[in-house]
Coordinates of C-alpha atoms and ligand atoms in Angstrom, one line a residue:
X1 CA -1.1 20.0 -9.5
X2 CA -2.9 23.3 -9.3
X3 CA -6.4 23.0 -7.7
X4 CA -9.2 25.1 -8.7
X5 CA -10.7 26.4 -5.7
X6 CA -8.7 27.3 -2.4
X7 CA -11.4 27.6 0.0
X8 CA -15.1 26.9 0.6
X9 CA -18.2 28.9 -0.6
X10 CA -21.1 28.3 0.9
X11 CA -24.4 29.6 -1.3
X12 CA -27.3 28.0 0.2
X13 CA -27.7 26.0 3.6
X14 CA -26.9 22.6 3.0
X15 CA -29.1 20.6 2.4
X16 CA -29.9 22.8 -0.4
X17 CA -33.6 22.9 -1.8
X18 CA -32.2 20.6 -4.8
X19 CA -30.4 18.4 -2.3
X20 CA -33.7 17.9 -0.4
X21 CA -35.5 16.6 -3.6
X22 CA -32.9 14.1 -4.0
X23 CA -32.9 13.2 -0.4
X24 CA -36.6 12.2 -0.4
X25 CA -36.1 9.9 -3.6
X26 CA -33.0 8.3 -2.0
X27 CA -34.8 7.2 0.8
X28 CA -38.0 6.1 -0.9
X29 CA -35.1 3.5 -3.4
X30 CA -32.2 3.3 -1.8
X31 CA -31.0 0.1 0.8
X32 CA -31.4 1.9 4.1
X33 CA -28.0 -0.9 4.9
X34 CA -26.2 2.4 5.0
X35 CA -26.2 5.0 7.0
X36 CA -24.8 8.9 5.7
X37 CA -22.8 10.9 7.8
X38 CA -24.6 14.2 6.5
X39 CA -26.5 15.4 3.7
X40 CA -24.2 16.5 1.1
X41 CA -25.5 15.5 -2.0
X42 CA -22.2 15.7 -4.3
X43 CA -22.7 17.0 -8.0
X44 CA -18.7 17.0 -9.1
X45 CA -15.1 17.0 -7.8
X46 CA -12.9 19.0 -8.9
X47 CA -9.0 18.5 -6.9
X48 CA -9.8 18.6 -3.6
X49 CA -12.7 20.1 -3.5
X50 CA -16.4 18.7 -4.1
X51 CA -19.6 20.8 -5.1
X52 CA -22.9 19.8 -4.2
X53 CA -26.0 20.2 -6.3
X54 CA -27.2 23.4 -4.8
X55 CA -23.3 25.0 -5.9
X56 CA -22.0 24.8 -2.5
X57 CA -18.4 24.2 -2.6
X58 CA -16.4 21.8 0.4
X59 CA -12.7 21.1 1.3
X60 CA -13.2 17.5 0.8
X61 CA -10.7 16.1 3.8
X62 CA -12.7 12.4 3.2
X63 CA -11.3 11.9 -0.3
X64 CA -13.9 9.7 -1.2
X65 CA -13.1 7.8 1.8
X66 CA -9.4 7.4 0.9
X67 CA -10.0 7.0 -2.3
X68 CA -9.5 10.4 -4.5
X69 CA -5.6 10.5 -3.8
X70 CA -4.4 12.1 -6.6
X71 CA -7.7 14.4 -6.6
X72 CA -11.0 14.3 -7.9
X73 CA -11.1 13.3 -11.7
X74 CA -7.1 13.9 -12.5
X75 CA -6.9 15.1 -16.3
X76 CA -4.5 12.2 -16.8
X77 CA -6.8 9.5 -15.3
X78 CA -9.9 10.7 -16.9
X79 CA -8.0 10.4 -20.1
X80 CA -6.6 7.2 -19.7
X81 CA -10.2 5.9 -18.8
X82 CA -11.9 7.6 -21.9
X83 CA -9.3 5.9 -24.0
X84 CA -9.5 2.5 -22.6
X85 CA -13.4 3.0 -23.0
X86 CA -13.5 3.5 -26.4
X87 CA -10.8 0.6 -27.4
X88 CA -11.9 -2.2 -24.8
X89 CA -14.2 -2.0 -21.7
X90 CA -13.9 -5.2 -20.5
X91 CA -12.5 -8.8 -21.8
X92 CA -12.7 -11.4 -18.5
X93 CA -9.7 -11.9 -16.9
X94 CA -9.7 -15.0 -15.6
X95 CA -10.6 -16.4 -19.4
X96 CA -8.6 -14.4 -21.7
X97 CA -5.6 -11.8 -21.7
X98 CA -5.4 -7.9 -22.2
X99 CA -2.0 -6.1 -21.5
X100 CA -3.0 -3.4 -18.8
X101 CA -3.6 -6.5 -16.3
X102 CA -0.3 -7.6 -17.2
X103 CA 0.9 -4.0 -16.9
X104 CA -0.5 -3.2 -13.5
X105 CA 0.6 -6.5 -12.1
X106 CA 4.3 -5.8 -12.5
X107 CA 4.0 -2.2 -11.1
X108 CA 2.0 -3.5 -8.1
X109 CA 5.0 -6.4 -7.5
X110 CA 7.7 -3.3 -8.2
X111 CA 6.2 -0.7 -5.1
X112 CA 5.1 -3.4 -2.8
X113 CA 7.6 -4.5 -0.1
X114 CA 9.7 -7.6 -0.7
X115 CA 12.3 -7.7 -3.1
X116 CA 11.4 -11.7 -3.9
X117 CA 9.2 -12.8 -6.6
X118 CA 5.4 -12.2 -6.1
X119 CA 1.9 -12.6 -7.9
X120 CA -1.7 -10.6 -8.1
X121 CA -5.0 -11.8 -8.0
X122 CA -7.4 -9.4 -9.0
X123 CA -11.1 -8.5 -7.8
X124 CA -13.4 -5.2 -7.3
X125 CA -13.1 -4.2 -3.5
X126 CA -11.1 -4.5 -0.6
X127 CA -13.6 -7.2 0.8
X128 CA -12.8 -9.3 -2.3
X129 CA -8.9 -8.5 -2.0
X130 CA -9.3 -9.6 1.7
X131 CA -11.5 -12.9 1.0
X132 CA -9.0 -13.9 -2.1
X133 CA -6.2 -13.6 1.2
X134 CA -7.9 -15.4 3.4
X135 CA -9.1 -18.1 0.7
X136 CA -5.2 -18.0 -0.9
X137 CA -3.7 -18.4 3.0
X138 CA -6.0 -21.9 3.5
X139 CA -5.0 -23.4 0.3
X140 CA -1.2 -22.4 0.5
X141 CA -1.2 -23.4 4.1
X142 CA -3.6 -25.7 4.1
X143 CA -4.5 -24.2 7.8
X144 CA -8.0 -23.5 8.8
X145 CA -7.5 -20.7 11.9
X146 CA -6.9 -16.8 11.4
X147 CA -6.2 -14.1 13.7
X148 CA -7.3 -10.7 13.5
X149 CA -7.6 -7.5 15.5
X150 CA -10.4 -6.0 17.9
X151 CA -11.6 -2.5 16.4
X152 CA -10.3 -3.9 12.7
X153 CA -12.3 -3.6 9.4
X154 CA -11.6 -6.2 6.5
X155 CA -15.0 -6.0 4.5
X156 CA -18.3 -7.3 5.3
X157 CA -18.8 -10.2 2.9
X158 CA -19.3 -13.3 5.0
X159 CA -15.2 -14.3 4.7
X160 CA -14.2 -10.7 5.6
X161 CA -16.9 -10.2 8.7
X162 CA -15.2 -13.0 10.1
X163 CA -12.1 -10.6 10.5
X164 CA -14.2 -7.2 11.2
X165 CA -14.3 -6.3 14.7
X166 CA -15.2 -2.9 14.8
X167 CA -19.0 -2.6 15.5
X168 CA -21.7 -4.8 16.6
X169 CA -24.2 -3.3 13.7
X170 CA -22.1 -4.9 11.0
X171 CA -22.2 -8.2 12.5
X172 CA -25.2 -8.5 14.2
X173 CA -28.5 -11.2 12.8
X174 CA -25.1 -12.4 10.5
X175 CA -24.1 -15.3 11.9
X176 CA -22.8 -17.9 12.0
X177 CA -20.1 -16.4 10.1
X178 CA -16.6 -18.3 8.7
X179 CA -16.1 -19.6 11.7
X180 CA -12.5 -20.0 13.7
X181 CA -11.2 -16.4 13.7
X182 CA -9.7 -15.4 17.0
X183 CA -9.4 -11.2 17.5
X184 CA -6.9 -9.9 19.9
X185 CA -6.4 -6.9 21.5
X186 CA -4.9 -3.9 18.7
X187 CA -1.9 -1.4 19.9
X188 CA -4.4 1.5 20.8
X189 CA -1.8 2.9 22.9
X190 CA -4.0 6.0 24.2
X191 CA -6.2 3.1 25.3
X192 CA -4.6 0.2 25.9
X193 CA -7.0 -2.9 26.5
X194 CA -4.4 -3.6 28.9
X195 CA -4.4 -0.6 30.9
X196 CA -0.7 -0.6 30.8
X197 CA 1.7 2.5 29.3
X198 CA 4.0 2.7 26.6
X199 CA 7.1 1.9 26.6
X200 CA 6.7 1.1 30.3
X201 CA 4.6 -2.0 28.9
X202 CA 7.4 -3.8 26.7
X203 CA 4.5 -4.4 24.5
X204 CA 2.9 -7.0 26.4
X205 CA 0.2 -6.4 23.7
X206 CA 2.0 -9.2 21.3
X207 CA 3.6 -11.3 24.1
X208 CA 0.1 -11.6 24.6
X209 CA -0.9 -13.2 21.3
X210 CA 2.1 -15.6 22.2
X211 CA 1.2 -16.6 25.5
X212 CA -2.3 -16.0 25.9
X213 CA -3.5 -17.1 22.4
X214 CA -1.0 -19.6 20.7
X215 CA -0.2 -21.3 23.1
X216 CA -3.8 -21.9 25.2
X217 CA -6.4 -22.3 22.2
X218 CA -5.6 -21.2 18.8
X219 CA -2.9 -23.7 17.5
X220 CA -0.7 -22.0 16.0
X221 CA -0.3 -25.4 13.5
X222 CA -3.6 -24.9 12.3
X223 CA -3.6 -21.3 12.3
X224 CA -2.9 -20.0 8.4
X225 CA -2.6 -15.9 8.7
X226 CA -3.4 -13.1 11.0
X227 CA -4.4 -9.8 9.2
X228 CA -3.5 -6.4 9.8
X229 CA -4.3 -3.1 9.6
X230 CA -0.9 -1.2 9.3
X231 CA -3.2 2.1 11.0
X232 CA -6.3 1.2 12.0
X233 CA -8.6 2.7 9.8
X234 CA -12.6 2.4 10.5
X235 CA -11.5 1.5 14.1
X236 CA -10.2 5.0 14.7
X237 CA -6.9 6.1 12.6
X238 CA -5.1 4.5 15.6
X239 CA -1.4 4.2 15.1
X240 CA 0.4 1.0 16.4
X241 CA 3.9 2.1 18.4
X242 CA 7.1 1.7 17.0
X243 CA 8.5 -1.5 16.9
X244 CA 5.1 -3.2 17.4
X245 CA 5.1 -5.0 13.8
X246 CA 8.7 -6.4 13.7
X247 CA 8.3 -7.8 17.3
X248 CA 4.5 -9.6 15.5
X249 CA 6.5 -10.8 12.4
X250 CA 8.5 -12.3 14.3
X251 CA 6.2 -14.3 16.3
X252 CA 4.1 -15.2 13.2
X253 CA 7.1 -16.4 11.1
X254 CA 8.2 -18.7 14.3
X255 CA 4.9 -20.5 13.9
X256 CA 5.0 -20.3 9.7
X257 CA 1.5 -17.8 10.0
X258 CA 1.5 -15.6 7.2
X259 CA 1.0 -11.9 7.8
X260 CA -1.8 -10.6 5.5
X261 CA -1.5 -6.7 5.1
X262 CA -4.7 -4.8 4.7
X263 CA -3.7 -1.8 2.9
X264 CA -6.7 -1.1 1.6
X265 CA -7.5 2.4 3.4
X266 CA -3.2 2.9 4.3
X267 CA -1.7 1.9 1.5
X268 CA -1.1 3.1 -2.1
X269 CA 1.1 6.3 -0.9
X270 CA -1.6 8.1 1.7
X271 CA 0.8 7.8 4.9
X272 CA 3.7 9.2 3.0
X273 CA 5.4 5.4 1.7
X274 CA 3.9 3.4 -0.7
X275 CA 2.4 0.8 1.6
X276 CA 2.3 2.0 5.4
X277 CA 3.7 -1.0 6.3
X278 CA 6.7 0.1 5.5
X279 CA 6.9 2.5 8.3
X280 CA 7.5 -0.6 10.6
X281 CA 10.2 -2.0 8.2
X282 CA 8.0 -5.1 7.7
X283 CA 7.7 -7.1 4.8
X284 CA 4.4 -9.1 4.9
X285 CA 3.6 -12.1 3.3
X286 CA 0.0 -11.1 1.5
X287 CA -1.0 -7.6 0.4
X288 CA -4.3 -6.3 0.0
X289 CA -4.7 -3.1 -2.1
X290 CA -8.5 -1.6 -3.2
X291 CA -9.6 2.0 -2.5
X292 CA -6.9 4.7 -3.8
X293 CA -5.6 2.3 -6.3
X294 CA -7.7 3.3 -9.2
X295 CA -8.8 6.7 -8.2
X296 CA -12.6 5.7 -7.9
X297 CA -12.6 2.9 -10.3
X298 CA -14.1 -0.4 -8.7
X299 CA -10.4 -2.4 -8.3
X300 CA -8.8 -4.9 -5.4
X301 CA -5.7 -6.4 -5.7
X302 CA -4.5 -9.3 -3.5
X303 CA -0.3 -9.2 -3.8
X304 CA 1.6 -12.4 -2.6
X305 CA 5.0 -14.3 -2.7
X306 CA 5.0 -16.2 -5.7
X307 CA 5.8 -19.6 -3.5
X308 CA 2.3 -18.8 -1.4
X309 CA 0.5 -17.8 -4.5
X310 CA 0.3 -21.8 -5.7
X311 CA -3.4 -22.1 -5.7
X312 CA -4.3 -24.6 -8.9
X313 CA -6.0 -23.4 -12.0
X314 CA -9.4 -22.6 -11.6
X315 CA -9.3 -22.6 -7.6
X316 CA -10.4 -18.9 -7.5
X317 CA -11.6 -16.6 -10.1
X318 CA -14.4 -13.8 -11.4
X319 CA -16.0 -11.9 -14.3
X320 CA -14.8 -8.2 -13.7
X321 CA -11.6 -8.5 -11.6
X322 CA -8.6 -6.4 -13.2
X323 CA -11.2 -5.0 -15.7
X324 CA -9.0 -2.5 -18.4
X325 CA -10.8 0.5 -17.4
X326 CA -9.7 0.1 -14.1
X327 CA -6.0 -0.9 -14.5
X328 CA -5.3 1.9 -16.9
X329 CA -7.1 4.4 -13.8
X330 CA -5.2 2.6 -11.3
X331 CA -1.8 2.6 -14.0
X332 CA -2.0 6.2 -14.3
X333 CA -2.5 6.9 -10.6
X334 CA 0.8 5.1 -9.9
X335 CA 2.6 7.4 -12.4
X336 CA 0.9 10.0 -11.2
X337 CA 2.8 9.6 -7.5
X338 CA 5.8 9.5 -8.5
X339 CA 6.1 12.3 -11.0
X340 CA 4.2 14.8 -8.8
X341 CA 6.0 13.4 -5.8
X342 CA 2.8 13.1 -3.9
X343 CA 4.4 10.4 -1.3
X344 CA 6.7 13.5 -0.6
X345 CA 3.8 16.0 -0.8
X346 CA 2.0 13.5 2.2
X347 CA 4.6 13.7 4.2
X348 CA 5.4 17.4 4.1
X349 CA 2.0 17.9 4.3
X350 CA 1.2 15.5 6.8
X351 CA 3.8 17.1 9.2
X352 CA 2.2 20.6 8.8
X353 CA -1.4 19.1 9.5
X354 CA -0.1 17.4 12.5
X355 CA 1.6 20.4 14.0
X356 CA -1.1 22.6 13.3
X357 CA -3.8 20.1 14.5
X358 CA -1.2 19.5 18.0
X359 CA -1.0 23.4 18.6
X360 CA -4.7 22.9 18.8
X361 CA -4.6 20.4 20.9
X362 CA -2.8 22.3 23.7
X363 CA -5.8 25.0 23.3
X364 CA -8.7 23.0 23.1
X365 CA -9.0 20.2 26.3
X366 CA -11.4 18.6 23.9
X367 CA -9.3 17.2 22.2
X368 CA -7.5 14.1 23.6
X369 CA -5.5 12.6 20.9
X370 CA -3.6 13.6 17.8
X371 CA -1.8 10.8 16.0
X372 CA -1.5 10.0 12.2
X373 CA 1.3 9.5 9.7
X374 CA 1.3 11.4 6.8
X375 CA -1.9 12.4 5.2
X376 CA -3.8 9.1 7.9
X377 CA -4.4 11.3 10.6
X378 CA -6.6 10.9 13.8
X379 CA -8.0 13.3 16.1
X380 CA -9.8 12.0 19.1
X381 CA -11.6 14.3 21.2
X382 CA -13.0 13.5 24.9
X383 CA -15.2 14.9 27.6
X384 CA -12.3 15.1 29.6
X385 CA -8.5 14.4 29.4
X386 CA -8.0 12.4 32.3
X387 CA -11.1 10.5 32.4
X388 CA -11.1 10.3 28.4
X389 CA -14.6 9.5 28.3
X390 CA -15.6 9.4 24.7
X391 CA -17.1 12.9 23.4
X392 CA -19.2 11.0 21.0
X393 CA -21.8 13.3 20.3
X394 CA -19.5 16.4 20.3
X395 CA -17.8 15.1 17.6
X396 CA -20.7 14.6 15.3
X397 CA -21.5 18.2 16.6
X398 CA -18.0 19.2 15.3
X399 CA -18.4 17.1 12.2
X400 CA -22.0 19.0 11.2
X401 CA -20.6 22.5 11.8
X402 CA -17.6 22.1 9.4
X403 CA -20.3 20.7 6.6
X404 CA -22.4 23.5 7.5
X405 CA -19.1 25.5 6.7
X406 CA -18.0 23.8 3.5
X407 CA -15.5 20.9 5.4
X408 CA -16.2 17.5 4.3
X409 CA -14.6 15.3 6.8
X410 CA -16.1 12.6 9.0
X411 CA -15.6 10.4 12.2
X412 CA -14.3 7.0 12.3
X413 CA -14.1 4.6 15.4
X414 CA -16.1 6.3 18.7
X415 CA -14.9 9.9 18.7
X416 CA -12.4 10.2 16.6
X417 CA -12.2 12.9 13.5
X418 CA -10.5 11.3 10.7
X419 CA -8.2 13.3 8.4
X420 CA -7.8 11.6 4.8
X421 CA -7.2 14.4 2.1
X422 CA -6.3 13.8 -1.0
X423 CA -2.7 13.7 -1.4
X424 CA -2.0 16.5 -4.3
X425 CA -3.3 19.1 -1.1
X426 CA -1.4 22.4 -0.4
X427 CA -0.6 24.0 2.5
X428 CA -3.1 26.6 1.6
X429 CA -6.0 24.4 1.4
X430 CA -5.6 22.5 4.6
X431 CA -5.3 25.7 6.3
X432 CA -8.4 27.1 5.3
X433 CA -9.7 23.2 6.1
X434 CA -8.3 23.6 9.7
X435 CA -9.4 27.1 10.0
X436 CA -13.1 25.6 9.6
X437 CA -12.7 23.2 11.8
X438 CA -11.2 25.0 14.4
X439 CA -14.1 26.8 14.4
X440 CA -16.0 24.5 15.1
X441 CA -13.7 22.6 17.9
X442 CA -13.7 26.0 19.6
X443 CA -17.7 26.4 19.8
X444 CA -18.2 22.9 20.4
X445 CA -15.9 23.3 23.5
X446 CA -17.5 26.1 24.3
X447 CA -20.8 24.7 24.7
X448 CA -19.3 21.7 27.0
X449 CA -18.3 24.1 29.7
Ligands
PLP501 C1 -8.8 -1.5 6.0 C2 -10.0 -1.8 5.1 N1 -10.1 -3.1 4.6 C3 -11.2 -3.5 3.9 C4 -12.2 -2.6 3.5 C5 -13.3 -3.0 2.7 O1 -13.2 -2.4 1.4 P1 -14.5 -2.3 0.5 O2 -15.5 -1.4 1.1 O3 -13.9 -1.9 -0.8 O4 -15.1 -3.7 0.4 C6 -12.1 -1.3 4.0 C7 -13.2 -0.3 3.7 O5 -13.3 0.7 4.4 C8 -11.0 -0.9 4.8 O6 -10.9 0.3 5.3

C-alpha cells in the first residue's frame, strides 16, 4: 500500500500551542491511572504516519501500540466499518446470532496453529481474552493453580494481574489478587536471572520450572495452565532462545497443564508468522488474540481446542464481545495480510531494521542489545556494555528527541526502545525513522561521555 507521507515535518515545537490547550483539559478530566510517554496530541493517521493537532507530522513506529498493522484507517477497513454501521451496530452475542461472528471465528480457527478442531470466545481486550483463558482452563481442568512469567503482562483486571509481573505500580494497594499464581524466571537471555550463558546453560531456565516449581510447591495436579508471552512484550521485546518453547510444552503436556498463548501484542502477523508462536514450532492449547486484530476496533478473542472449550451454557458471557463492527474490521484486516503479503513485508522488513539497527549497535556502546523478530523488535541500551547497568533515563532522553523530530516510538521494560511499526512499512520509511533516531542515540551518547 502506498503511504502518504515518507518522512516527518515538524511545523511547530511539539507540544504545539493547540496541543497545550488540550493538555490542560486532559488533566483537569482525565484518570491520572495513566501515565503518557510524551505529549503528542494525535489529530489523524494516515499509513504509518500520525499528525498531531498543531500539523506536525511523525513516523509512527508504536502503531497504536501494536495495534495499526495494516496502517492507520486502511480504505478497506474504514469501509467495511461504515458499512456494517449503517446495516447493524451491534446485536449481543452471547443472546442472538449475526454472520460476521460466525465469519471471524472460522478464519481465526484457519490461521491459528493446530490443525484439530477449535472454538472462540469473544470479548473487548486482551485482559478479557486472557481472563476468559484463565476462567476456560479452571473449568476444563477443573485445576485451581497457574503459572506465569516474571516481567510478563496479561491485563490488569483482577484475573489478569494475577499473571502480570512486570511492574510494582500496576499491582501495588491491589491485593489480594486471584490468588495461587506462581511466576518463574522468563528466558531474558541478555540477563539471565540465572546468571548463566546460552547455550552453555542447557536451559536450565525450564528444568527449573520442573525441578524447582513442580515438584517442591506448585502441584502440578492442581495446576490448570501456565501463560505465555511468545516475545515479551511490556517486559522488554525480550526474545526467548531457540528451542526454549518445545523443551516447556513438553514439560506442561507431561503434567496435562495447558499452555495458554498470549498473542495479544505478538500475534496477528507483526513477527513475520501469523502467531509468533509459531517461530518455536509450538502448538498451544489456548490462544489469546486482542490489539491488531481489528485495526483499532475494541476486539479479544480467546481461541481453544474444541475438547478444552466444554464450558456449559451460560458459564461465561458479555454484552459487546464479537460486536459486528468489530468482526468485519478485524475480517478485513485478515484479508488484508494475506493479499498485500504483509507477513512477508514484516519479515523483509524486519531483517532490514535489524541490520540497520545492529550496524548501529557496533557504533554506538550505548546500545547493549538488539533482538526482535520481524517487525517485534527490541533495543536495549546501557550505561555500559559490560556492567549493563540500565541507561534508564538515556533512553527516555532518546525517546523525547526522536518526538521532538517527528519519531513516535516508546520504551517498554527498563531501557529498552521498542520497535512495533505497522506492518504495510517500506524500506524508505524506516530509514528516515532510523535516521531520526540515530540522531538521537548519537547525541545522547555523546552527552554520557
Ligand atoms: C501481551 C499482552 N497481553 C495482554 C495485554 C492487555 O491487553 P488490553 O490492554 O487490551 O487489556 C497486553 C497489553 O499491552 C499485552 O501486551
Amino acid at each position: 500500500m502506498e503511504t502518504r507521507v515518507q518522512g516527518p515535518k515538524i511545523v511547530v515545537t511539539p507540544p504545539g500551542p493547540k496541543a497545550r490547550e488540550l493538555l490542560a483539559k486532559d488533566t483537569a478530566y482525565v484518570s491520572h491511572s495513566v501515565v503518557r510517554w510524551y505529549p503528542l496530541v494525535v489529530e489523524s493517521g494516515s499509513g504509518c504516519m500520525v499528525k498531531d493537532v498543531d500539523g506536525n507530522e511523525y513516523i509512527d513506529f508504536n502503531s497504536g501500540i501494536a495495534v495499526l498493522s495494516v496502517g492507520h484507517s486502511h480504505p478497506r477497513v474504514v469501509k467495511a466499518i461504515k458499512d456494517q454501521a449503517e446495516k447493524l451496530i451491534h446485536y449481543s452475542w452471547t443472546d442472538f446470532y449475526y454472520k460476521p461472528i460466525v465469519d471471524l471465528a472460522e478464519e481465526l480457527v484457519k490461521i491459528t496453529p493446530g490443525a484439530f478442531p477449535k472454538q472462540v470466545f469473544f470479548s473487548n481486550s486482551g485482559a478479557e481474552a486472557n481472563e476468559a483463558a484463565m476462567k476456560m482452563a479452571r473449568w476444563h481442568t477443573r485445576r485451581p493453580l497457574f503459572l506465569a512469567y516474571t516481567g510478563s503482562f496479561h491485563g490488569r483486571s483482577f484475573g489478569t494481574l494475577s499473571l502480570t509481573g512486570s511492574k510494582l505500580v500496576q499491582r501495588r494497594h491491589f491485593f489480594p489478587l486471584v490468588p495461587e499464581a506462581t511466576h518463574v524466571p522468563y528466558p531474558y537471555c541478555y540477563r539471565c536471572p540465572f546468571r548463566l550463558k546460552y547455550p552453555d546453560c542447557n536451559m536450565w531456565c525450564v528444568d527449573f520450572i520442573e525441578e524447582e516449581v513442580l515438584k517442591k510447591f506448585h502441584p502440578p495436579e492442581d495446576s490448570a495452565a501456565m501463560f505465555i508471552e511468545p516475545i515479551q512484550g511490556e517486559g522488554g521485546y525480550v526474545v526467548p532462545p531457540e528451542n526454549y518453547f518445545q523443551r516447556l510444552k513438553k514439560i506442561l503436556d507431561k503434567y496435562d497443564i495447558l499452555m495458554v498463548d498470549d498473542e495479544i501484542q505478538a500475534g496477528v502477523g507483526r513477527t513475520g508468522k501469523w502467531f509468533a508462536i509459531e517461530h518455536w514450532g509450538v502448538t498451544p492449547d489456548i490462544i489469546t488474540s486482542a490489539k491488531a486484530l481489528a485495526s483499532g476496533i475494541p476486539i479479544g478473542a480467546t481461541v481453544a481446542k474444541e475438547e478444552i472449550m466444554d464450558w456449559e451454557g451460560g458459564s461465561h458471557a458479555n454484552t459487546f464481545g464479537g460486536n459486528p463492527v468489530a468482526c468485519v474490521a478485524a475480517l478485513q484486516v485478515i484479508g488484508i495480510i494475506r493479499e498485500e503479503k504483509l507477513l512477508e513485508n514484516a519479515a523483509r522488513q524486519g531483517t532490514h531494521f535489524m541490520r540497520r539497527l545492529k550496524e548501529m549497535q557496533q557504533k554506538y556502546s550505548i546500545i547493549g542489545d538488539v533482538r526482535g523478530k520481524g517487525l517485534m523488535i527490541g533495543v536495549e541500551f546501557v550505561k555500559d556494555p559490560e556492567t549493563k547497568q540500565p541507561a534508564e533515563q538515556e533512553v527516555i532522553d532518546i525517546m523525547n528527541k526522536c518526538f521532538k523530530r517527528g519519531l513516535a516510538i516508546i520504551i517498554s521494560g527498563k531501557s529498552t526502545m521498542r520497535f512495533a511499526p505497522p506492518l504495510i512499512i517500506t524500506r524508505e520509511i524506516i530509514d528516515a525513522g532510523l535516521e531520526v533516531f540515530e540522531g538521537a542515540v548519537k547525541e545522547v551518547e555523546a552527552q554520557l561521555k
